[in-house]
Tab-separated table of C-alpha atoms and ligand atoms in Angstrom:
chain	number	residue	atom	x	y	z
A	159	MET	CA	-6.587	-9.511	-11.748
A	160	LEU	CA	-4.352	-12.155	-13.591
A	161	LYS	CA	-3.100	-14.030	-10.632
A	162	HIS	CA	-6.444	-13.685	-9.762
A	163	LYS	CA	-8.335	-14.815	-12.286
A	164	THR	CA	-4.888	-17.594	-13.258
A	165	ILE	CA	-5.893	-18.817	-9.987
A	166	THR	CA	-9.403	-19.495	-10.536
A	167	PHE	CA	-9.114	-21.041	-13.539
A	168	PHE	CA	-7.221	-23.653	-12.362
A	169	CYS	CA	-9.186	-24.501	-10.145
A	170	VAL	CA	-12.263	-24.500	-12.030
A	171	SER	CA	-10.738	-26.697	-14.707
A	172	ILE	CA	-9.234	-29.392	-12.094
A	173	LEU	CA	-12.660	-29.132	-10.659
A	174	VAL	CA	-14.791	-29.912	-13.563
A	175	MET	CA	-12.159	-33.076	-14.446
A	176	MET	CA	-13.299	-34.081	-10.298
A	177	LEU	CA	-17.045	-33.802	-11.944
A	178	VAL	CA	-16.211	-35.882	-15.060
A	179	LEU	CA	-13.524	-38.118	-13.501
A	180	SER	CA	-16.872	-38.948	-10.772
A	181	PHE	CA	-18.858	-40.226	-13.330
A	182	LEU	CA	-16.255	-42.844	-14.089
A	183	SER	CA	-15.073	-44.000	-10.247
A	184	GLU	CA	-15.903	-42.624	-7.094
A	185	VAL	CA	-13.931	-39.163	-5.864
A	186	LYS	CA	-13.813	-38.538	-2.177
A	187	TRP	CA	-16.240	-35.424	-1.179
A	188	TRP	CA	-12.761	-34.260	0.012
A	189	TYR	CA	-10.902	-33.891	-2.569
A	190	PHE	CA	-13.599	-30.251	-3.733
A	191	LEU	CA	-13.345	-29.592	-0.172
A	192	LEU	CA	-9.783	-29.758	-0.215
A	193	LEU	CA	-10.553	-27.751	-4.109
A	194	PHE	CA	-12.181	-25.250	-2.432
A	195	LEU	CA	-10.248	-24.589	0.716
A	196	PHE	CA	-7.008	-24.260	-1.707
A	197	TRP	CA	-9.056	-21.197	-3.763
A	198	LEU	CA	-10.407	-19.712	-0.454
A	199	VAL	CA	-6.790	-19.863	1.143
A	200	MET	CA	-5.040	-18.241	-2.149
A	201	THR	CA	-8.495	-15.558	-2.754
A	202	VAL	CA	-7.595	-14.337	1.317
A	203	TRP	CA	-3.249	-14.403	1.196
A	204	GLY	CA	-3.822	-12.715	-2.287
A	205	SER	CA	-6.866	-9.704	-0.757
A	206	SER	CA	-4.505	-8.866	2.208
A	207	ASP	CA	-0.554	-8.893	1.614
A	208	ILE	CA	-0.551	-6.215	-0.966
A	209	ARG	CA	3.098	-6.927	-2.178
A	210	LEU	CA	2.148	-10.731	-4.875
A	211	GLY	CA	-0.420	-8.497	-6.648
A	212	TYR	CA	-3.371	-11.035	-6.668
A	213	PHE	CA	-5.470	-8.350	-7.686
A	214	ILE	CA	-4.170	-5.487	-9.633
A	215	LYS	CA	-0.859	-4.384	-10.521
A	216	THR	CA	1.391	-3.220	-7.541
A	217	TYR	CA	4.527	-1.391	-7.641
A	218	CYS	CA	6.166	-2.857	-4.350
A	219	ASN	CA	9.818	-1.597	-5.513
A	220	ASN	CA	12.060	-0.675	-8.145
A	221	GLN	CA	13.536	-4.362	-8.730
A	222	ASP	CA	15.918	-2.859	-11.059
A	223	GLU	CA	17.165	-0.701	-8.732
A	224	LYS	CA	21.349	-0.547	-9.390
A	225	LYS	CA	21.883	3.456	-7.406
A	226	ARG	CA	21.117	2.851	-3.816
A	227	ARG	CA	17.414	4.909	-3.975
A	228	ILE	CA	14.672	4.255	-1.839
A	229	ALA	CA	11.710	5.585	-0.564
A	230	LEU	CA	10.045	7.185	2.841
A	231	THR	CA	6.238	6.082	2.698
A	232	PHE	CA	3.967	7.489	5.356
A	233	ASP	CA	0.175	6.826	6.000
A	234	ASP	CA	-2.256	8.240	7.437
A	235	GLY	CA	-2.290	11.776	7.441
A	236	PRO	CA	-1.970	14.714	8.214
A	237	HIS	CA	-2.152	14.382	11.519
A	238	PRO	CA	-0.282	16.966	14.631
A	239	MET	CA	2.243	14.864	14.105
A	240	THR	CA	2.895	14.967	10.313
A	241	GLU	CA	4.871	19.249	11.563
A	242	LYS	CA	6.888	17.259	13.833
A	243	VAL	CA	7.791	14.162	11.084
A	244	LEU	CA	8.465	17.552	8.487
A	245	GLU	CA	10.853	19.224	10.684
A	246	ILE	CA	12.542	15.662	11.007
A	247	LEU	CA	12.261	15.012	7.040
A	248	ARG	CA	13.961	18.792	6.386
A	249	LYS	CA	16.627	18.763	8.942
A	250	HIS	CA	17.669	14.991	6.970
A	251	ASN	CA	17.442	17.076	3.073
A	252	ALA	CA	14.870	13.746	2.788
A	253	LYS	CA	11.831	13.903	0.215
A	254	ALA	CA	9.305	11.372	1.162
A	255	THR	CA	6.051	10.120	-0.088
A	256	PHE	CA	2.234	11.002	2.367
A	257	PHE	CA	-0.569	8.545	1.534
A	258	CYS	CA	-3.325	11.615	2.661
A	259	ILE	CA	-6.785	9.971	4.186
A	260	GLY	CA	-9.402	12.991	2.650
A	261	THR	CA	-11.526	13.206	6.378
A	262	GLN	CA	-8.160	13.606	7.769
A	263	ILE	CA	-6.769	16.580	4.857
A	264	GLU	CA	-10.095	18.350	5.806
A	265	LYS	CA	-9.117	18.404	9.191
A	266	TYR	CA	-5.307	19.509	8.717
A	267	PRO	CA	-5.298	21.632	5.513
A	268	ASP	CA	-2.654	24.002	6.983
A	269	ILE	CA	-1.201	20.687	7.959
A	270	PHE	CA	-1.069	18.800	4.250
A	271	LYS	CA	0.137	22.238	2.487
A	272	ARG	CA	3.022	22.410	3.887
A	273	ILE	CA	3.571	18.483	3.388
A	274	ILE	CA	3.119	19.649	-0.521
A	275	GLU	CA	5.074	23.355	0.210
A	276	GLU	CA	7.772	21.045	1.630
A	277	GLY	CA	8.486	19.389	-1.317
A	278	HIS	CA	7.235	15.849	-1.260
A	279	THR	CA	5.014	13.749	-2.942
A	280	ILE	CA	0.837	13.183	-2.024
A	281	GLY	CA	-1.220	10.097	-2.688
A	282	ASN	CA	-4.470	9.286	-2.200
A	283	HIS	CA	-5.134	6.872	1.275
A	284	SER	CA	-9.180	6.340	0.085
A	285	TYR	CA	-11.894	9.131	1.579
A	286	SER	CA	-12.885	7.052	5.664
A	287	HIS	CA	-10.167	4.577	5.474
A	288	SER	CA	-12.990	2.164	7.380
A	289	ASN	CA	-11.911	-0.808	8.862
A	290	SER	CA	-15.281	-2.670	6.393
A	291	PHE	CA	-12.822	-0.644	2.675
A	292	GLY	CA	-12.880	-4.666	2.208
A	293	ILE	CA	-15.813	-5.364	2.023
A	294	PHE	CA	-17.091	-1.791	0.281
A	295	SER	CA	-18.659	-1.537	-3.259
A	296	THR	CA	-16.699	-1.118	-6.300
A	297	GLU	CA	-18.832	1.921	-6.587
A	298	LYS	CA	-18.368	3.769	-2.682
A	299	VAL	CA	-14.337	2.739	-3.065
A	300	THR	CA	-14.497	5.101	-6.333
A	301	GLU	CA	-16.535	7.823	-4.203
A	302	GLU	CA	-14.156	7.080	-1.796
A	303	ILE	CA	-11.479	7.451	-4.197
A	304	LEU	CA	-12.136	10.774	-6.194
A	305	HIS	CA	-13.783	12.106	-3.610
A	306	THR	CA	-10.471	12.725	-2.387
A	307	ASN	CA	-9.011	13.180	-5.079
A	308	THR	CA	-10.923	16.252	-5.429
A	309	ILE	CA	-10.465	17.746	-1.571
A	310	ILE	CA	-6.524	17.379	-3.487
A	311	GLU	CA	-6.830	18.836	-6.447
A	312	GLN	CA	-8.997	22.210	-4.044
A	313	LEU	CA	-5.850	22.746	-2.566
A	314	SER	CA	-2.871	21.838	-4.493
A	315	GLY	CA	-4.440	21.862	-7.634
A	316	SER	CA	-3.411	18.840	-8.260
A	317	LYS	CA	-4.412	15.850	-9.297
A	318	VAL	CA	-3.001	12.651	-8.242
A	319	LEU	CA	-2.021	9.635	-9.736
A	320	PHE	CA	-1.333	7.534	-6.906
A	321	PHE	CA	-3.559	5.243	-5.089
A	322	ARG	CA	-2.501	3.757	-1.723
A	323	PRO	CA	-5.741	1.018	-0.451
A	324	PRO	CA	-6.310	1.088	3.354
A	325	PHE	CA	-4.073	-1.742	4.889
A	326	GLY	CA	-3.613	-3.122	1.866
A	327	VAL	CA	-6.048	-4.634	1.498
A	328	THR	CA	-7.262	-5.353	-2.394
A	329	ASN	CA	-10.392	-7.581	-3.831
A	330	PRO	CA	-12.007	-7.452	-7.489
A	331	ARG	CA	-13.963	-4.202	-6.323
A	332	ILE	CA	-11.317	-2.392	-5.121
A	333	ALA	CA	-9.089	-3.935	-7.865
A	334	LYS	CA	-12.199	-2.658	-10.933
A	335	ALA	CA	-12.789	0.735	-8.968
A	336	ILE	CA	-8.508	1.687	-9.325
A	337	LEU	CA	-9.107	0.475	-13.057
A	338	ASP	CA	-11.985	2.335	-14.079
A	339	THR	CA	-10.221	5.651	-12.122
A	340	LYS	CA	-6.874	5.199	-13.766
A	341	HIS	CA	-4.841	5.135	-10.702
A	342	TYR	CA	-0.900	3.121	-9.776
A	343	VAL	CA	-1.241	0.567	-6.516
A	344	ILE	CA	1.656	2.321	-4.916
A	345	GLY	CA	2.556	0.045	-1.951
A	346	TRP	CA	5.585	-1.122	0.086
A	347	ASN	CA	8.235	-4.057	0.184
A	348	ASN	CA	9.338	-2.178	3.990
A	349	ARG	CA	6.713	-2.513	6.801
A	350	SER	CA	7.924	-1.222	9.769
A	351	LEU	CA	4.568	-2.089	11.300
A	352	ASP	CA	4.703	1.331	13.185
A	353	THR	CA	0.814	0.997	15.181
A	354	VAL	CA	1.970	-1.568	16.212
A	355	ILE	CA	4.516	-2.460	17.597
A	356	LYS	CA	5.107	-0.362	20.898
A	357	GLU	CA	9.568	-0.667	21.123
A	358	GLU	CA	11.200	2.098	19.360
A	359	ALA	CA	14.034	-0.441	18.827
A	360	LYS	CA	11.953	-3.040	17.753
A	361	ILE	CA	10.513	-0.728	14.732
A	362	LEU	CA	14.007	0.447	14.021
A	363	GLU	CA	15.564	-3.091	14.270
A	364	ARG	CA	12.932	-4.533	11.146
A	365	VAL	CA	13.225	-1.682	8.983
A	366	LYS	CA	16.873	-1.738	8.791
A	367	SER	CA	16.620	-6.258	7.908
A	368	LYS	CA	14.741	-5.128	5.186
A	369	VAL	CA	15.774	-2.357	4.224
A	370	LYS	CA	17.625	-3.105	0.224
A	371	PRO	CA	18.101	-0.593	-2.712
A	372	GLY	CA	15.390	0.295	-4.645
A	373	GLY	CA	12.081	-0.126	-1.495
A	374	ILE	CA	9.960	1.316	-1.057
A	375	ILE	CA	9.203	1.565	3.627
A	376	LEU	CA	5.767	1.640	5.056
A	377	LEU	CA	5.293	4.658	7.616
A	378	HIS	CA	2.986	6.602	9.562
A	379	ASP	CA	2.919	10.396	10.243
A	380	THR	CA	0.341	10.036	13.516
A	381	SER	CA	2.762	8.870	16.867
A	382	LEU	CA	5.637	10.535	18.170
A	383	LYS	CA	6.953	7.400	18.175
A	384	SER	CA	7.166	6.515	14.535
A	385	ALA	CA	9.259	10.549	14.417
A	386	ASN	CA	11.324	8.909	16.926
A	387	VAL	CA	12.177	5.879	14.606
A	388	LEU	CA	12.436	7.887	11.242
A	389	GLU	CA	14.855	9.950	12.915
A	390	GLN	CA	16.853	7.055	13.258
A	391	ILE	CA	16.123	5.725	9.697
A	392	LEU	CA	17.526	9.049	8.295
A	393	LEU	CA	20.805	8.276	9.942
A	394	PHE	CA	20.994	4.548	9.271
A	395	LEU	CA	20.222	5.163	5.963
A	396	LYS	CA	22.636	7.991	5.338
A	397	SER	CA	24.841	5.957	7.141
A	398	GLU	CA	24.842	3.341	4.399
A	399	ASN	CA	25.130	5.412	1.390
A	400	TYR	CA	21.162	5.677	1.029
A	401	THR	CA	19.711	8.509	-1.608
A	402	ILE	CA	15.943	9.098	-0.938
A	403	VAL	CA	13.759	10.349	-2.850
A	404	PRO	CA	10.496	10.401	-3.384
A	405	VAL	CA	7.800	7.114	-4.667
A	406	ASP	CA	7.717	9.472	-8.356
A	407	GLU	CA	11.203	9.132	-8.911
A	408	LEU	CA	12.562	5.789	-7.680
A	409	LEU	CA	10.008	4.274	-9.201
A	410	ASN	CA	10.141	6.856	-12.146
A	411	LEU	CA	6.407	6.970	-13.179
A	412	PRO	CA	4.340	10.334	-12.971
A	413	ALA	CA	2.293	11.292	-9.713
A	414	TYR	CA	0.197	13.863	-10.474
A	415	GLU	CA	-1.786	14.218	-13.785
A	416	ASN	CA	-0.119	17.121	-15.953
B	636	ZN	ZN1	-4.276	3.958	6.114
């Protein structure tokens, strides 16, 4: 909450100063509007860009990375396409991190178990991945996180500590739920936009242009297009001498509770 609190404190301080001034001389009404708009823009921007860590600390890369390690993350599975992704990762001997949705784990428990058997790391990506996640109450977000944790624990025996909010959206309510349930928020600094961009070549170019040591790449294990791009990304990373590691290894954070 640090950045959000600082900006809000700053805006309230300016507001108080303007109110005091308005008793002494005229303060134009649109100065107040401008101040409010500034606060609003900062809040909306902070909600939508996970890299800012505006409401809660987020882990989006390892800035101190000295070796050429990088992490691949897959959201929104398990999904029938996950099997293809697992095959490609195995072929290239790469370990990744999968942020799974509770309802998808219920649909494809065997695929979920295979992700773990293949030695990849698991994180929580909410239960419903609802489009309304950003307007959920703290209680509802908490319920989503805990429900998915229970499903994961029943199938894997592990209590996950990593959470990635749907759409990378954060706000004070989501932040509180994450703090209450004691999770690390894992973001990214290389968003492939593989669910938005149609051409595989364009997705690949976008990812390549943002590749950096210590980086976290965001992909989805939900389409053949993403699986095809993955193979190209792996070849590129190999040619650039990168080592692919799960997020817990890259960030030196525990993925599971002991
Ligand atoms: Zn997602």
